[in-house]
Amino acid sequence: MLTVLFSAPAGRWTDYEGPLTRALREAGVEARIVTDTDAPETVDYIVYAPNGGLSDFTPFTGAKAVLSLWAGVETIVTNRTLTQPLCRMVDSGLEEGMVEYVTGHVLRHHLGMDRYVAPEAPGWTRVVPPLARDRQVAVLGLGALGAACARALAALRFPVTGWSRSPRAIDGIACFHGDAGLRPALERAEIVVTLLPLTGATEGLMDAARLGWLPEGAVLINPGRGALVDEQALLAALDGGRLGHATLDVFREEPLAADHPFWTHPKVTVTPHIASETRPASAARVIAENIRRGEAGEPFLFLVDRGLGY
Ligand code: NDP
């Protein structure tokens, strides 16, 4: 019988106990799940979320893998006590939620909905938006989430450019990669969505120079990570009119401080890291499948490359 340690903030266990127990059974894995242990050396797998209190992996000498409940692993990937394989979360529920958030916010800006949802005064001012086919959108990051969003936007007929580290080919998306590919991905994009992981290579990526590559009045939607964007450069670009709006879900410091200028900036929409969340039912099946693979000697799914940081 395997021992699986569930290490996540208090409260998460209530959501996961049923789905995880069921998923392990369905995967044919015999395991007992614990939320704490006095015998860390007996733990076979660690299901992990940040803020669960676990930061020293040294005592888990028998652990075969750490299975993250989060897609973003920047807080754990640099942990020097972690020597076991680390797998990130790729979950159909997380993907669906992100597609809904991104398409919703892209359509808000594309259609100019704010003008009618919160009009400054009564006024029969007709502003007919262009068709989606005439509005270029860029998606930075073509991984599990970025590619799904790019496809959904393309299905709505937006011309979509995408950008990744290595070459990608996605039907209907003009794919660019590497340093040289960023400018062509951005320079005609009236709406840009950042769905990159936070790594040494992506931190501060959207700085004054890169924001300056966007067409005048472009909109930034960032559900990736706060530190992908240089905050001061963003505020300057909004104030100077270079950017039309920023919809931000993630921030360098979370929760966002009550006195942060983003809260009151007329061209900023803040959402409190709700773009998408791992869904217990589907995520539990991913965890169970990885444990089954580990026991069968098969390669883990969604293994993090510690060198690349994602
Ligand atoms: P993936 O690892 O599947 O994809 C990452 C993508 O970013 C890949 O296309 C990768 O390129 C690209 N990339 C990485 N580094 C670079 C670089 N230096 N230059 C260019 N492209 C780069 O991640 P996911 O799609 O699953 O998730 C993306 C991020 O979304 C997460 O890391 C997390 O930060 C964020 N997130 C936010 C949530 C929210 O609620 N706000 C919820 C869940 C995730 P390549 O294809 O070549 O590998």
Coordinates of C-alpha atoms and ligand atoms in Angstrom, one line a residue:
M1 CA 0.0 0.0 0.0
L2 CA 1.4 3.4 -1.1
T3 CA 1.4 6.5 1.1
V4 CA 0.4 9.7 -0.6
L5 CA 0.9 13.0 1.3
F6 CA -1.6 15.7 0.4
S7 CA 0.1 19.0 1.2
A8 CA -2.0 22.0 0.4
P9 CA -3.6 24.9 2.3
A10 CA -6.2 23.9 4.9
G11 CA -9.6 23.5 3.3
R12 CA -8.4 22.0 0.0
W13 CA -8.5 18.5 1.5
T14 CA -12.3 18.8 1.8
D15 CA -12.4 19.4 -2.0
Y16 CA -10.0 16.7 -2.9
E17 CA -10.6 13.8 -0.5
G18 CA -13.5 12.3 -2.5
P19 CA -12.1 12.9 -6.0
L20 CA -8.6 11.7 -5.2
T21 CA -9.7 8.6 -3.4
R22 CA -12.0 7.7 -6.3
A23 CA -9.4 8.5 -9.0
L24 CA -6.8 6.4 -7.3
R25 CA -9.2 3.5 -7.0
E26 CA -10.2 3.9 -10.7
A27 CA -6.5 3.9 -11.7
G28 CA -6.0 0.7 -9.8
V29 CA -3.7 2.3 -7.3
E30 CA -3.8 1.1 -3.7
A31 CA -2.9 4.0 -1.5
R32 CA -3.6 5.7 1.8
I33 CA -3.8 9.4 1.6
V34 CA -2.6 11.4 4.6
T35 CA -2.6 15.2 5.2
D36 CA 0.3 15.0 7.7
T37 CA 2.9 12.5 8.7
D38 CA 5.3 11.7 11.5
A39 CA 7.2 9.3 9.2
P40 CA 8.1 11.3 6.1
E41 CA 10.5 8.6 4.9
T42 CA 7.5 6.4 4.3
V43 CA 5.8 8.8 1.9
D44 CA 5.8 7.6 -1.8
Y45 CA 4.2 10.6 -3.5
I46 CA 3.6 14.2 -2.5
V47 CA 0.6 16.1 -3.9
Y48 CA 1.7 19.6 -3.5
A49 CA 0.2 23.1 -3.6
P50 CA 2.0 26.3 -2.4
N51 CA 1.1 27.7 1.0
G52 CA 0.5 24.2 2.4
G53 CA 3.3 24.6 4.9
L54 CA 5.8 22.2 3.2
S55 CA 9.1 23.8 2.1
D56 CA 11.7 21.2 3.2
F57 CA 11.6 18.0 1.1
T58 CA 14.8 16.6 2.6
P59 CA 13.0 14.2 5.0
F60 CA 11.0 12.6 2.2
T61 CA 13.8 10.2 1.3
G62 CA 11.4 7.6 -0.3
A63 CA 9.3 10.0 -2.3
K64 CA 9.2 9.1 -6.0
A65 CA 7.7 12.4 -7.3
V66 CA 6.1 15.7 -6.2
L67 CA 2.9 16.3 -8.1
S68 CA 1.9 19.9 -8.2
L69 CA -1.8 20.9 -8.1
W70 CA -0.7 24.2 -9.8
A71 CA 0.3 24.7 -13.4
G72 CA 2.7 27.5 -12.4
V73 CA 5.7 26.0 -10.4
E74 CA 7.9 29.0 -10.0
T75 CA 7.7 28.9 -6.1
I76 CA 8.8 25.3 -5.9
V77 CA 11.1 24.8 -8.9
T78 CA 14.0 26.6 -7.3
N79 CA 13.7 24.8 -4.0
R80 CA 17.1 23.2 -3.4
T81 CA 15.7 20.6 -1.0
L82 CA 13.6 19.1 -3.8
T83 CA 15.5 16.3 -5.6
Q84 CA 12.5 14.2 -6.7
P85 CA 10.9 14.6 -10.1
L86 CA 8.4 17.5 -10.1
C87 CA 5.3 17.3 -12.3
R88 CA 3.1 20.4 -12.9
M89 CA -0.7 20.3 -13.3
V90 CA -2.2 20.1 -16.8
D91 CA -5.9 19.8 -16.1
S92 CA -8.8 19.9 -18.6
G93 CA -10.8 21.9 -16.0
L94 CA -8.0 24.5 -15.6
E95 CA -7.8 24.8 -19.3
E96 CA -11.5 25.3 -19.9
G97 CA -11.6 28.0 -17.2
M98 CA -8.7 29.8 -18.7
V99 CA -10.3 29.7 -22.2
E100 CA -13.4 31.2 -20.7
Y101 CA -11.6 34.0 -18.9
V102 CA -9.4 34.9 -21.9
T103 CA -12.1 34.8 -24.5
G104 CA -14.4 36.8 -22.2
H105 CA -11.9 39.5 -21.6
V106 CA -10.8 39.6 -25.2
L107 CA -14.4 40.0 -26.3
R108 CA -15.0 42.7 -23.7
H109 CA -12.3 44.8 -25.2
H110 CA -12.9 43.9 -28.8
L111 CA -16.6 44.8 -28.5
G112 CA -16.0 47.9 -26.4
M113 CA -18.5 46.6 -23.9
D114 CA -17.5 49.1 -21.1
R115 CA -19.0 51.9 -23.1
Y116 CA -22.5 50.4 -22.7
V117 CA -22.1 48.5 -19.4
A118 CA -21.0 51.6 -17.5
P119 CA -21.9 54.7 -19.7
E120 CA -20.6 58.0 -18.3
A121 CA -23.9 59.7 -19.3
P122 CA -27.0 58.8 -21.3
G123 CA -26.1 59.2 -25.0
W124 CA -27.0 57.5 -28.3
T125 CA -23.4 57.1 -29.4
R126 CA -23.1 54.3 -31.9
V127 CA -19.6 52.8 -32.1
V128 CA -19.8 49.6 -34.2
P129 CA -16.8 47.4 -33.5
P130 CA -14.9 45.8 -36.3
L131 CA -15.4 42.1 -36.9
A132 CA -13.1 39.7 -35.0
R133 CA -11.5 38.9 -38.3
D134 CA -10.1 42.4 -38.4
R135 CA -8.7 42.5 -34.9
Q136 CA -5.2 40.9 -34.4
V137 CA -4.6 39.1 -31.1
A138 CA -1.3 37.8 -29.7
V139 CA -1.0 35.0 -27.2
L140 CA 2.4 34.8 -25.6
G141 CA 3.0 31.2 -24.4
L142 CA 1.6 28.3 -26.5
G143 CA 1.6 25.6 -23.8
A144 CA -1.4 23.8 -22.4
L145 CA -3.3 27.0 -21.6
G146 CA -1.9 29.4 -24.2
A147 CA -2.5 27.0 -27.1
A148 CA -6.1 26.3 -25.9
C149 CA -6.8 30.0 -25.7
A150 CA -5.2 30.7 -29.1
R151 CA -7.4 28.0 -30.7
A152 CA -10.6 29.3 -29.1
L153 CA -9.8 32.9 -30.3
A154 CA -9.0 31.7 -33.8
A155 CA -12.3 29.8 -33.8
L156 CA -14.0 33.1 -33.1
R157 CA -12.1 34.3 -36.2
F158 CA -9.6 36.6 -34.6
P159 CA -6.3 36.5 -36.5
V160 CA -4.0 35.1 -33.8
T161 CA -0.2 35.2 -33.5
G162 CA 1.4 33.0 -30.9
W163 CA 4.8 33.0 -29.3
S164 CA 6.8 30.2 -27.6
R165 CA 10.4 29.3 -26.7
S166 CA 10.7 26.5 -29.1
P167 CA 9.0 26.2 -32.5
R168 CA 5.3 25.2 -32.4
A169 CA 2.9 24.5 -35.2
I170 CA -0.8 25.0 -34.4
D171 CA -3.4 25.0 -37.2
G172 CA -4.8 28.5 -37.8
I173 CA -2.2 30.3 -35.6
A174 CA 0.7 32.2 -36.9
C175 CA 3.4 30.8 -34.6
F176 CA 6.6 32.6 -33.7
H177 CA 9.3 31.6 -31.3
G178 CA 12.5 32.7 -29.6
D179 CA 13.8 36.2 -29.0
A180 CA 13.6 37.1 -32.7
G181 CA 9.9 35.9 -32.9
L182 CA 8.6 38.2 -30.2
R183 CA 8.4 41.4 -32.2
P184 CA 6.6 40.0 -35.2
A185 CA 4.2 38.3 -32.7
L186 CA 3.4 41.6 -31.0
E187 CA 3.7 44.4 -33.5
R188 CA 0.2 44.2 -35.0
A189 CA -1.6 42.8 -31.9
E190 CA -4.3 45.1 -30.7
I191 CA -4.9 42.7 -27.8
V192 CA -2.1 40.6 -26.2
V193 CA -2.6 37.8 -23.7
T194 CA 0.4 36.7 -21.6
L195 CA 0.2 33.0 -20.6
L196 CA 3.9 32.3 -20.0
P197 CA 5.4 30.7 -16.9
L198 CA 7.5 32.9 -14.7
T199 CA 11.1 31.9 -15.2
G200 CA 14.5 33.7 -15.3
A201 CA 13.9 34.2 -19.0
T202 CA 10.4 35.6 -18.8
E203 CA 10.6 37.8 -15.7
G204 CA 10.0 41.4 -16.7
L205 CA 9.5 40.4 -20.4
M206 CA 6.8 43.0 -21.0
D207 CA 9.1 46.0 -20.4
A208 CA 8.9 49.5 -21.8
A209 CA 10.6 48.4 -25.1
R210 CA 8.3 45.4 -25.7
L211 CA 5.2 47.3 -24.7
G212 CA 6.4 49.9 -27.2
W213 CA 6.2 47.3 -30.0
L214 CA 2.5 47.0 -29.6
P215 CA 0.2 49.3 -31.8
E216 CA -0.9 52.5 -30.0
G217 CA -3.9 51.8 -27.7
A218 CA -3.4 48.0 -27.5
V219 CA -4.8 46.1 -24.6
L220 CA -2.8 43.8 -22.3
I221 CA -4.5 40.8 -20.6
N222 CA -2.2 39.1 -18.1
P223 CA -3.5 35.9 -16.5
G224 CA 0.1 34.4 -16.5
R225 CA 2.2 35.8 -13.7
G226 CA 2.5 39.3 -12.4
A227 CA 6.3 39.5 -12.7
L228 CA 6.1 38.9 -16.5
V229 CA 5.2 42.6 -16.7
D230 CA 7.3 45.5 -15.6
E231 CA 4.7 47.4 -13.4
Q232 CA 6.3 50.9 -13.8
A233 CA 6.6 50.5 -17.5
L234 CA 3.0 49.3 -17.7
L235 CA 1.7 52.3 -15.7
A236 CA 3.8 54.7 -17.9
A237 CA 2.5 53.1 -21.1
L238 CA -1.1 53.4 -19.8
D239 CA -0.7 57.0 -18.7
G240 CA 1.1 57.9 -21.9
G241 CA -1.7 56.4 -24.1
R242 CA 0.5 53.8 -25.7
L243 CA -1.7 51.1 -24.0
G244 CA -5.5 51.4 -23.9
H245 CA -6.2 49.1 -21.0
A246 CA -4.7 46.3 -18.9
T247 CA -6.7 43.5 -17.4
L248 CA -4.5 41.9 -14.7
D249 CA -5.3 38.7 -12.8
V250 CA -1.8 38.1 -11.3
F251 CA 0.6 40.4 -9.4
R252 CA 4.2 40.4 -8.1
E253 CA 2.7 40.5 -4.6
E254 CA -0.6 38.8 -3.9
P255 CA -3.0 39.8 -2.5
L256 CA -2.4 43.1 -4.3
A257 CA -1.8 45.8 -1.6
A258 CA -4.8 48.0 -0.9
D259 CA -2.9 51.1 -1.8
H260 CA -1.5 49.8 -5.1
P261 CA -2.2 52.2 -8.0
F262 CA -3.7 49.4 -10.1
W263 CA -6.8 49.4 -8.0
T264 CA -7.9 52.9 -8.9
H265 CA -6.3 53.3 -12.3
P266 CA -9.0 54.1 -14.8
K267 CA -7.4 51.9 -17.5
V268 CA -6.7 48.9 -15.3
T269 CA -9.0 46.0 -14.4
V270 CA -7.9 43.9 -11.5
T271 CA -9.2 40.4 -11.0
P272 CA -7.9 38.6 -7.9
H273 CA -6.1 35.6 -9.4
I274 CA -9.3 33.9 -10.4
A275 CA -8.6 33.5 -14.2
S276 CA -8.7 29.7 -13.7
E277 CA -8.4 27.1 -11.0
T278 CA -7.4 23.5 -10.9
R279 CA -10.7 21.5 -10.7
P280 CA -10.6 18.6 -8.2
A281 CA -12.5 16.0 -10.3
S282 CA -10.3 16.3 -13.4
A283 CA -7.1 17.1 -11.5
A284 CA -7.4 14.1 -9.3
R285 CA -7.4 11.9 -12.4
V286 CA -4.2 13.5 -13.6
I287 CA -2.5 12.9 -10.2
A288 CA -3.8 9.3 -10.1
E289 CA -2.5 8.6 -13.6
N290 CA 0.9 9.9 -12.7
I291 CA 1.1 7.7 -9.6
R292 CA 0.0 4.7 -11.7
R293 CA 2.8 5.6 -14.2
G294 CA 5.3 5.9 -11.4
E295 CA 4.5 2.5 -10.1
A296 CA 4.4 0.9 -13.6
G297 CA 7.8 2.4 -14.4
E298 CA 6.3 4.6 -17.1
P299 CA 7.5 8.2 -17.7
F300 CA 5.6 10.8 -15.7
L301 CA 3.3 13.2 -17.5
F302 CA 4.0 16.9 -17.4
L303 CA 7.5 16.6 -15.9
V304 CA 9.0 20.0 -15.1
D305 CA 12.4 20.8 -16.7
R306 CA 14.2 22.2 -13.6
G307 CA 16.8 23.9 -15.9
L308 CA 14.2 25.8 -17.9
G309 CA 12.1 26.4 -14.8
Y310 CA 8.8 25.2 -16.1
Ligands
NDP1 P1 3.1 25.4 -20.2 O1 4.3 25.0 -19.6 O2 2.2 24.3 -20.8 O3 3.4 26.4 -21.4 C1 4.3 27.4 -21.3 C2 4.5 28.1 -22.6 O4 5.3 29.2 -22.5 C3 5.1 27.2 -23.7 O5 4.6 27.4 -24.9 C4 6.6 27.6 -23.6 O6 7.3 27.5 -24.8 C5 6.4 29.1 -23.4 N1 7.6 29.7 -22.8 C6 8.3 29.4 -21.7 N2 9.4 30.1 -21.6 C7 9.5 30.9 -22.6 C8 10.4 31.8 -23.1 N3 11.5 32.1 -22.4 N4 10.2 32.4 -24.3 C9 9.1 32.2 -25.0 N5 8.1 31.3 -24.6 C10 8.3 30.6 -23.5 O7 2.3 26.2 -19.2 P2 0.7 26.4 -19.1 O8 0.1 26.8 -20.4 O9 0.1 25.2 -18.4 O10 0.6 27.6 -18.0 C11 1.1 28.9 -18.3 C12 1.1 29.7 -17.1 O11 -0.2 30.2 -16.8 C13 1.5 29.0 -15.8 O12 3.0 28.9 -15.7 C14 1.0 29.9 -14.7 O13 2.0 30.9 -14.4 C15 -0.2 30.6 -15.4 N6 -1.5 30.2 -14.8 C16 -2.3 31.2 -14.3 C17 -3.5 30.8 -13.7 C18 -4.4 31.9 -13.2 O14 -5.5 31.6 -12.6 N7 -4.1 33.2 -13.4 C19 -4.0 29.4 -13.6 C20 -3.0 28.5 -14.2 C21 -1.8 28.9 -14.7 P3 7.5 26.0 -25.4 O15 6.2 25.6 -26.0 O16 8.6 26.1 -26.4 O17 7.9 25.1 -24.2

